[in-house]
Structure formats: C-alpha cells, structure tokens
C-alpha cells in the first residue's frame, strides 16, 4: 500500500522559505491517476489545503497562498516538494502530504503522511 | 479557513451511538459536492473514514456511517469503543472559494 512521509527542517526563521519534501513508497508518482497534495494544520486549529501537483507538473493551489507557494515533483526520486516563501509566525503548523484521485473535483485525500511540525521563529 | 462547521466535542459511553454534524452552505455541501470524513489521532496520519458521503473504505468497521442532506452531513458512530477517541473532520469542495474545505473538527470522548 502507498505510504507518504514528510521531511524537512522543523524550524524556519521569519521571512525565509519553508521547504518540505514528501517521499512516496509502495507506489509510483509517475504511474498517474493522482494528485499529490499538501495540507496544513495550525496549532489547535482546523485543516487548510495548500495545493497539489500532478506527475505531469501541473499544479493547483489555494488562492490565499498561491503567491507564496511552489510545488514541484521529482519522479526519479518518487518525491514531491513544497516551498512556502516569506514565512511568518502564522505559517507555524503541522504540514501533511496526501494523495488524491484525479478525475473528480470533490475527491477525498487518502492516504496521508503523519505530518511534520514546522515552527517559524527567530 | 474552516467553512464547514462541526460541534467542538461529543461524548458517549461505551456501546452508545454518537453523531457528528457538518454544516456547510450552498457553495459546498449544498451544491452537491461530496463529503468525506477523517479520523485523526494527534501525531498520526489522518485516516479516511467515509468517502463520497456514505462509503466506507476497506477495513473501516460498519459501526461508522455517513449521510448527507441539503447543506449538511453527518457521521454516526455506533457501538462506541475506547479506541474511537479521536478528532473527526469533514471535508468537501467549495466552488465559491475554488478550494478544498475542511470542518472545524470534533473531539469524540468515550466516557
């Protein structure tokens, strides 16, 4: 079964760029049929979808974060990545990667990684 | 942003039935978009519990069921067990926001 695992620095300074990678195992990103997503959860708050990428490289992002978000895919490593620029304390959150089936807009996210906490602080 | 509203908490004794509501609007649930439910234990990966309003993925016990009507959806847990203690979130798509939206989350406590 497909499993996802997030990795990256747990501490980022304000105004810098947050960079995370999601490694996919048990299946190939390049086999198609799915969107590869990033979702975050602020401490004590609900979940917020950030965006996703298709293995072809096409992306779709949350409108409110779009100007600061870059999502990329490396099919040779079976990984996809998130970069969030100009971070502030408001970007402190647990960041999850997840998979979603393509073809329907109101799709679920399954499976998810276990998440990684990123704290923005000097 | 959480545009789907859930009760902050629900509780029940072992064996009882609890329900969690998820209230949206005409641009998400009311527009006909599917609702999905997740079970989340902090520190672990959220788990898909119900997809497409009322369908259970393989391996999810039939004690969990989902329904949808109008601008709302519900998750029911029957035969409540201790390991059902978790946070539960609903999720849908919102055409006004062009965004995937999640509920505010509900903590289930087994008394």
mmCIF file of C-alpha atoms in Angstrom:
data_model
loop_
_atom_site.group_PDB
_atom_site.id
_atom_site.type_symbol
_atom_site.label_atom_id
_atom_site.label_comp_id
_atom_site.label_asym_id
_atom_site.label_seq_id
_atom_site.Cartn_x
_atom_site.Cartn_y
_atom_site.Cartn_z
ATOM 1 C CA UNK A 1 0.000 0.000 0.000
ATOM 2 C CA UNK A 2 1.082 3.543 -0.670
ATOM 3 C CA UNK A 3 2.714 5.398 2.202
ATOM 4 C CA UNK A 4 3.782 9.027 2.416
ATOM 5 C CA UNK A 5 6.418 10.573 4.667
ATOM 6 C CA UNK A 6 7.158 14.263 5.127
ATOM 7 C CA UNK A 7 10.657 15.559 5.850
ATOM 8 C CA UNK A 8 12.325 18.914 6.279
ATOM 9 C CA UNK A 9 13.501 21.478 8.826
ATOM 10 C CA UNK A 10 11.367 21.866 11.909
ATOM 11 C CA UNK A 11 12.399 25.480 12.455
ATOM 12 C CA UNK A 12 12.387 28.288 9.922
ATOM 13 C CA UNK A 13 13.208 31.942 10.521
ATOM 14 C CA UNK A 14 10.669 34.658 9.668
ATOM 15 C CA UNK A 15 10.892 35.963 6.080
ATOM 16 C CA UNK A 16 12.724 32.832 4.956
ATOM 17 C CA UNK A 17 11.419 29.991 2.799
ATOM 18 C CA UNK A 18 9.924 26.829 4.241
ATOM 19 C CA UNK A 19 10.921 23.722 2.291
ATOM 20 C CA UNK A 20 9.422 20.270 2.771
ATOM 21 C CA UNK A 21 9.622 17.013 0.843
ATOM 22 C CA UNK A 22 7.170 14.132 0.733
ATOM 23 C CA UNK A 23 8.578 10.713 -0.113
ATOM 24 C CA UNK A 24 6.137 8.219 -1.589
ATOM 25 C CA UNK A 25 6.658 4.486 -1.095
ATOM 26 C CA UNK A 26 4.642 1.497 -2.240
ATOM 27 C CA UNK A 27 3.620 3.153 -5.480
ATOM 28 C CA UNK A 28 4.985 5.352 -8.246
ATOM 29 C CA UNK A 29 4.068 9.012 -8.631
ATOM 30 C CA UNK A 30 4.689 8.712 -12.367
ATOM 31 C CA UNK A 31 2.093 5.982 -12.806
ATOM 32 C CA UNK A 32 -0.505 8.760 -12.884
ATOM 33 C CA UNK A 33 -4.091 8.846 -11.715
ATOM 34 C CA UNK A 34 -3.488 11.004 -8.673
ATOM 35 C CA UNK A 35 -2.790 14.497 -7.421
ATOM 36 C CA UNK A 36 -0.120 14.839 -4.736
ATOM 37 C CA UNK A 37 -1.178 17.324 -2.102
ATOM 38 C CA UNK A 38 -0.019 19.479 0.770
ATOM 39 C CA UNK A 39 -2.323 20.267 3.692
ATOM 40 C CA UNK A 40 -1.520 22.023 6.966
ATOM 41 C CA UNK A 41 -2.999 22.350 10.442
ATOM 42 C CA UNK A 42 -2.262 25.369 12.585
ATOM 43 C CA UNK A 43 -1.854 24.599 16.316
ATOM 44 C CA UNK A 44 -5.258 23.966 17.819
ATOM 45 C CA UNK A 45 -6.998 24.858 14.575
ATOM 46 C CA UNK A 46 -8.575 23.134 11.608
ATOM 47 C CA UNK A 47 -7.064 21.839 8.388
ATOM 48 C CA UNK A 48 -6.117 24.020 5.418
ATOM 49 C CA UNK A 49 -5.468 22.714 1.907
ATOM 50 C CA UNK A 50 -2.341 24.272 0.386
ATOM 51 C CA UNK A 51 -2.201 22.815 -3.096
ATOM 52 C CA UNK A 52 -1.352 19.802 -5.218
ATOM 53 C CA UNK A 53 0.691 18.655 -8.183
ATOM 54 C CA UNK A 54 0.210 16.057 -10.891
ATOM 55 C CA UNK A 55 3.146 13.949 -12.047
ATOM 56 C CA UNK A 56 2.983 15.896 -15.319
ATOM 57 C CA UNK A 57 3.878 19.015 -13.342
ATOM 58 C CA UNK A 58 0.547 20.794 -13.429
ATOM 59 C CA UNK A 59 -0.366 22.413 -10.128
ATOM 60 C CA UNK A 60 -3.436 23.791 -8.383
ATOM 61 C CA UNK A 61 -3.083 25.997 -5.299
ATOM 62 C CA UNK A 62 -5.104 27.579 -2.532
ATOM 63 C CA UNK A 63 -5.944 31.061 -3.761
ATOM 64 C CA UNK A 64 -4.945 32.702 -0.482
ATOM 65 C CA UNK A 65 -1.462 31.134 -0.518
ATOM 66 C CA UNK A 66 -0.874 30.978 -4.257
ATOM 67 C CA UNK A 67 1.629 33.833 -4.480
ATOM 68 C CA UNK A 68 3.935 32.246 -1.902
ATOM 69 C CA UNK A 69 3.593 28.542 -2.774
ATOM 70 C CA UNK A 70 5.692 26.461 -5.127
ATOM 71 C CA UNK A 71 5.013 22.754 -5.504
ATOM 72 C CA UNK A 72 7.332 20.559 -7.547
ATOM 73 C CA UNK A 73 7.730 16.868 -8.314
ATOM 74 C CA UNK A 74 10.786 14.668 -8.786
ATOM 75 C CA UNK A 75 9.580 11.437 -10.339
ATOM 76 C CA UNK A 76 13.097 9.947 -10.340
ATOM 77 C CA UNK A 77 13.105 10.093 -6.534
ATOM 78 C CA UNK A 78 9.359 9.457 -6.190
ATOM 79 C CA UNK A 79 9.087 12.681 -4.209
ATOM 80 C CA UNK A 80 7.197 15.936 -4.343
ATOM 81 C CA UNK A 81 8.050 19.132 -2.532
ATOM 82 C CA UNK A 82 6.589 22.291 -1.049
ATOM 83 C CA UNK A 83 8.222 25.686 -0.839
ATOM 84 C CA UNK A 84 6.468 28.483 1.050
ATOM 85 C CA UNK A 85 8.192 31.841 0.832
ATOM 86 C CA UNK A 86 8.246 34.848 3.154
ATOM 87 C CA UNK A 87 7.025 32.885 6.133
ATOM 88 C CA UNK A 88 5.689 34.463 9.317
ATOM 89 C CA UNK A 89 4.613 33.028 12.652
ATOM 90 C CA UNK A 90 1.203 32.479 11.084
ATOM 91 C CA UNK A 91 2.754 29.725 8.964
ATOM 92 C CA UNK A 92 3.631 27.680 12.051
ATOM 93 C CA UNK A 93 1.707 24.444 11.555
ATOM 94 C CA UNK A 94 1.849 20.708 11.118
ATOM 95 C CA UNK A 95 2.304 20.083 7.408
ATOM 96 C CA UNK A 96 0.875 16.934 5.838
ATOM 97 C CA UNK A 97 1.271 15.433 2.415
ATOM 98 C CA UNK A 98 -1.565 13.363 0.978
ATOM 99 C CA UNK A 99 -2.776 11.728 -2.232
ATOM 100 C CA UNK A 100 -5.989 12.489 -4.079
ATOM 101 C CA UNK A 101 -7.509 10.751 -7.131
ATOM 102 C CA UNK A 102 -7.691 12.795 -10.309
ATOM 103 C CA UNK A 103 -10.797 12.974 -12.425
ATOM 104 C CA UNK A 104 -13.247 14.268 -9.832
ATOM 105 C CA UNK A 105 -13.073 17.675 -8.218
ATOM 106 C CA UNK A 106 -14.663 16.769 -4.887
ATOM 107 C CA UNK A 107 -12.234 13.987 -4.114
ATOM 108 C CA UNK A 108 -11.040 12.748 -0.712
ATOM 109 C CA UNK A 109 -7.420 12.725 0.415
ATOM 110 C CA UNK A 110 -6.057 9.249 1.083
ATOM 111 C CA UNK A 111 -3.584 8.257 2.336
ATOM 112 C CA UNK A 112 -1.879 10.964 4.385
ATOM 113 C CA UNK A 113 1.576 11.219 5.863
ATOM 114 C CA UNK A 114 1.888 11.519 9.618
ATOM 115 C CA UNK A 115 2.790 15.193 9.363
ATOM 116 C CA UNK A 116 5.752 17.322 10.345
ATOM 117 C CA UNK A 117 5.675 20.343 12.646
ATOM 118 C CA UNK A 118 7.244 23.473 11.249
ATOM 119 C CA UNK A 119 7.764 26.374 13.624
ATOM 120 C CA UNK A 120 8.507 29.853 12.328
ATOM 121 C CA UNK A 121 10.609 31.694 14.875
ATOM 122 C CA UNK A 122 13.804 33.686 15.102
ATOM 123 C CA UNK B 1 -10.084 28.533 6.656
ATOM 124 C CA UNK B 2 -12.798 26.264 8.119
ATOM 125 C CA UNK B 3 -16.046 26.922 6.256
ATOM 126 C CA UNK B 4 -17.626 23.689 7.410
ATOM 127 C CA UNK B 5 -18.930 23.850 10.997
ATOM 128 C CA UNK B 6 -18.772 20.930 13.406
ATOM 129 C CA UNK B 7 -19.525 20.717 17.141
ATOM 130 C CA UNK B 8 -16.286 21.054 19.145
ATOM 131 C CA UNK B 9 -16.931 17.872 21.090
ATOM 132 C CA UNK B 10 -19.295 14.957 21.530
ATOM 133 C CA UNK B 11 -19.145 12.197 24.103
ATOM 134 C CA UNK B 12 -20.797 8.911 24.881
ATOM 135 C CA UNK B 13 -20.476 5.801 26.980
ATOM 136 C CA UNK B 14 -19.044 2.599 25.529
ATOM 137 C CA UNK B 15 -21.620 0.923 23.308
ATOM 138 C CA UNK B 16 -23.619 4.089 22.717
ATOM 139 C CA UNK B 17 -24.262 5.926 19.454
ATOM 140 C CA UNK B 18 -22.927 9.401 18.758
ATOM 141 C CA UNK B 19 -23.390 11.634 15.756
ATOM 142 C CA UNK B 20 -21.251 14.486 14.440
ATOM 143 C CA UNK B 21 -22.779 17.150 12.225
ATOM 144 C CA UNK B 22 -21.015 19.067 9.480
ATOM 145 C CA UNK B 23 -22.818 22.196 8.327
ATOM 146 C CA UNK B 24 -21.855 23.913 5.109
ATOM 147 C CA UNK B 25 -23.517 26.169 2.566
ATOM 148 C CA UNK B 26 -24.880 26.369 -0.959
ATOM 149 C CA UNK B 27 -21.383 26.639 -2.425
ATOM 150 C CA UNK B 28 -20.069 23.400 -0.955
ATOM 151 C CA UNK B 29 -22.240 20.633 0.524
ATOM 152 C CA UNK B 30 -25.435 22.261 -0.732
ATOM 153 C CA UNK B 31 -24.012 22.469 -4.241
ATOM 154 C CA UNK B 32 -23.889 18.689 -4.376
ATOM 155 C CA UNK B 33 -20.212 18.180 -3.682
ATOM 156 C CA UNK B 34 -19.316 15.002 -1.840
ATOM 157 C CA UNK B 35 -18.455 14.990 1.850
ATOM 158 C CA UNK B 36 -15.640 12.894 3.274
ATOM 159 C CA UNK B 37 -14.777 12.143 6.888
ATOM 160 C CA UNK B 38 -11.413 11.596 8.571
ATOM 161 C CA UNK B 39 -10.385 10.202 11.938
ATOM 162 C CA UNK B 40 -7.285 11.801 13.421
ATOM 163 C CA UNK B 41 -5.218 10.918 16.436
ATOM 164 C CA UNK B 42 -2.684 13.705 17.111
ATOM 165 C CA UNK B 43 0.772 12.734 15.952
ATOM 166 C CA UNK B 44 -0.515 10.243 13.438
ATOM 167 C CA UNK B 45 -1.685 10.354 9.840
ATOM 168 C CA UNK B 46 -5.344 11.324 9.429
ATOM 169 C CA UNK B 47 -7.323 8.290 8.261
ATOM 170 C CA UNK B 48 -10.078 8.368 5.643
ATOM 171 C CA UNK B 49 -13.190 7.023 7.357
ATOM 172 C CA UNK B 50 -16.021 7.793 4.939
ATOM 173 C CA UNK B 51 -15.807 8.932 1.308
ATOM 174 C CA UNK B 52 -18.472 10.069 -1.107
ATOM 175 C CA UNK B 53 -20.899 10.911 1.722
ATOM 176 C CA UNK B 54 -21.600 7.359 2.847
ATOM 177 C CA UNK B 55 -18.991 4.913 1.577
ATOM 178 C CA UNK B 56 -16.532 3.108 3.823
ATOM 179 C CA UNK B 57 -13.010 2.273 2.625
ATOM 180 C CA UNK B 58 -11.944 -1.314 3.033
ATOM 181 C CA UNK B 59 -11.106 -2.061 6.640
ATOM 182 C CA UNK B 60 -13.331 0.588 8.222
ATOM 183 C CA UNK B 61 -15.876 -1.066 10.539
ATOM 184 C CA UNK B 62 -19.559 -0.728 9.681
ATOM 185 C CA UNK B 63 -20.017 0.970 13.057
ATOM 186 C CA UNK B 64 -19.098 4.136 11.147
ATOM 187 C CA UNK B 65 -21.675 5.544 8.731
ATOM 188 C CA UNK B 66 -22.158 8.803 6.876
ATOM 189 C CA UNK B 67 -25.083 10.673 5.408
ATOM 190 C CA UNK B 68 -25.780 13.959 3.660
ATOM 191 C CA UNK B 69 -28.846 16.129 3.274
ATOM 192 C CA UNK B 70 -29.133 19.651 1.931
ATOM 193 C CA UNK B 71 -26.260 21.771 3.212
ATOM 194 C CA UNK B 72 -25.263 19.349 5.981
ATOM 195 C CA UNK B 73 -23.702 15.960 6.502
ATOM 196 C CA UNK B 74 -23.409 13.644 9.485
ATOM 197 C CA UNK B 75 -21.104 10.945 10.758
ATOM 198 C CA UNK B 76 -22.555 8.344 13.097
ATOM 199 C CA UNK B 77 -20.571 6.012 15.299
ATOM 200 C CA UNK B 78 -22.484 3.122 16.823
ATOM 201 C CA UNK B 79 -21.241 0.708 19.471
ATOM 202 C CA UNK B 80 -18.786 3.346 20.697
ATOM 203 C CA UNK B 81 -15.398 1.916 21.706
ATOM 204 C CA UNK B 82 -12.474 3.353 23.667
ATOM 205 C CA UNK B 83 -10.262 3.484 20.600
ATOM 206 C CA UNK B 84 -12.813 5.678 18.828
ATOM 207 C CA UNK B 85 -11.492 8.561 20.925
ATOM 208 C CA UNK B 86 -10.030 10.891 18.323
ATOM 209 C CA UNK B 87 -10.648 14.066 16.378
ATOM 210 C CA UNK B 88 -13.003 13.811 13.404
ATOM 211 C CA UNK B 89 -13.057 16.161 10.414
ATOM 212 C CA UNK B 90 -15.399 16.522 7.459
ATOM 213 C CA UNK B 91 -14.157 17.746 4.069
ATOM 214 C CA UNK B 92 -15.686 18.897 0.809
ATOM 215 C CA UNK B 93 -15.063 21.248 -2.095
ATOM 216 C CA UNK B 94 -16.236 24.863 -2.271
ATOM 217 C CA UNK B 95 -16.986 26.338 -5.681
ATOM 218 C CA UNK B 96 -17.011 29.963 -4.471
ATOM 219 C CA UNK B 97 -13.550 29.635 -2.937
ATOM 220 C CA UNK B 98 -12.280 27.182 -5.592
ATOM 221 C CA UNK B 99 -10.776 25.424 -2.612
ATOM 222 C CA UNK B 100 -10.938 22.197 -0.671
ATOM 223 C CA UNK B 101 -12.524 22.912 2.687
ATOM 224 C CA UNK B 102 -12.434 21.123 5.985
ATOM 225 C CA UNK B 103 -14.641 21.153 9.038
ATOM 226 C CA UNK B 104 -13.685 22.742 12.327
ATOM 227 C CA UNK B 105 -13.147 19.307 13.866
ATOM 228 C CA UNK B 106 -14.925 17.373 16.616
ATOM 229 C CA UNK B 107 -13.278 15.634 19.526
ATOM 230 C CA UNK B 108 -15.002 12.389 20.462
ATOM 231 C CA UNK B 109 -14.644 11.332 24.091
ATOM 232 C CA UNK B 110 -15.615 7.906 25.353
ATOM 233 C CA UNK B 111 -16.826 8.250 28.913
#
